[in-house]
C-alpha positions as a printed Julia matrix, in Angstrom:
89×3 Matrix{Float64}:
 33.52  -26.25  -60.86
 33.9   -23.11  -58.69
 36.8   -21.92  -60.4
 35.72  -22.58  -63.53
 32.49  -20.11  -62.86
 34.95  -17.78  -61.2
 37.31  -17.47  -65.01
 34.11  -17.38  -66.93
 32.88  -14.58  -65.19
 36.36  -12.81  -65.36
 36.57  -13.63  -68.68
 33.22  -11.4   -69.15
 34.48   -8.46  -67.21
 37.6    -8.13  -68.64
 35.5    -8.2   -72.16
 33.41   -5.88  -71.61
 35.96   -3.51  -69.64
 37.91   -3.7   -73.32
 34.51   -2.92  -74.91
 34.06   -0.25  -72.71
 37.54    1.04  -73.18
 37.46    0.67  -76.78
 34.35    3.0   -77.05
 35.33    5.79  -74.78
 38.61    5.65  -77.47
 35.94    5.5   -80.22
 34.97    8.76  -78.5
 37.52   10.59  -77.54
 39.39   10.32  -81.32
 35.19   11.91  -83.01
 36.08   14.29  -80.5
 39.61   15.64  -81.59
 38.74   14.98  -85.24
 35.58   17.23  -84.84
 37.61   19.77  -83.23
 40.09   20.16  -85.96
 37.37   20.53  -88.6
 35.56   23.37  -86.33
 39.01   24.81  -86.01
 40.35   24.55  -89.75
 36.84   25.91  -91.09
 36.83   29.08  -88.7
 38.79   32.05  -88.13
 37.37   33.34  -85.15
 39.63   32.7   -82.3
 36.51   32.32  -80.04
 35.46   29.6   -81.94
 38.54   27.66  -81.68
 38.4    28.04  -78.41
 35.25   26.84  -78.14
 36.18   23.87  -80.16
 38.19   23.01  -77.81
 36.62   23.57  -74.98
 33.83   21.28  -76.44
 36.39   18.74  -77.09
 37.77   18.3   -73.49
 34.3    18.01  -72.71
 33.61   14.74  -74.49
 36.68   13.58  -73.8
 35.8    14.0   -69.7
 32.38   12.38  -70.66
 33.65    9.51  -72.41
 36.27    9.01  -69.36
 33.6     8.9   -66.89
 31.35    6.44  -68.74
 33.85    3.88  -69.12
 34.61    4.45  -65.59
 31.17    3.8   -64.79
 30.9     1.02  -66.81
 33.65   -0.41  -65.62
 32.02   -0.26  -61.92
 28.9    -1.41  -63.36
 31.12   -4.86  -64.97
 32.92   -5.34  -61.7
 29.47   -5.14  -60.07
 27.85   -7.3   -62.53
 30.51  -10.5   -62.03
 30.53   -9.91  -58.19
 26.49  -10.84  -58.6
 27.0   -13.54  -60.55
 29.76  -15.09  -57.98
 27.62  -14.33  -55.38
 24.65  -16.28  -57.3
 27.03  -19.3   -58.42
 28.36  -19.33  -54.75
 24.15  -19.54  -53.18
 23.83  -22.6   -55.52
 27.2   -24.79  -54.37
 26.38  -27.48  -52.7
């Protein structure tokens, strides 16, 4: 019974890890795509740079909330365990 507590709750994780992966992907690809439509649409080196600058920005952001969520999953199943393990017998 144990173990089968301990796979669903990996099972979870590792789901919502992918979620969380998937959307910081989701979020880094708006941000490249929205830099080369600043950058095509001006001619002002400054605000290319800028685009870009923006860019790595989001990109850092979205790295560091899937990291964070990813802390927040691992967190989240070693409750659970610790819950499942208070109730064995």
């Amino acid at each position: 019974m144990q173990a089968t507590k301990k796979a669903v709750e990996n099972v979870k994780e590792t789901a919502a890890n992918i979620g969380a992966s998937t959307k910081s992907g989701l979020e880094k690809t708006k941000a490249t795509v929205t830099e080369k439509a600043e950058k095509i649409s001006t001619h002002d080196p400054i605000q290319k740079e800028m685009a870009t600058h923006k860019k790595e920005e989001k990109i850092q952001q979205a790295d560091m909330e899937k990291h964070e969520a990813r802390e927040h999953n691992a967190a989240a199943k070693m409750s659970a365990m610790a819950g499942h393990m208070d109730r064995a017998p």
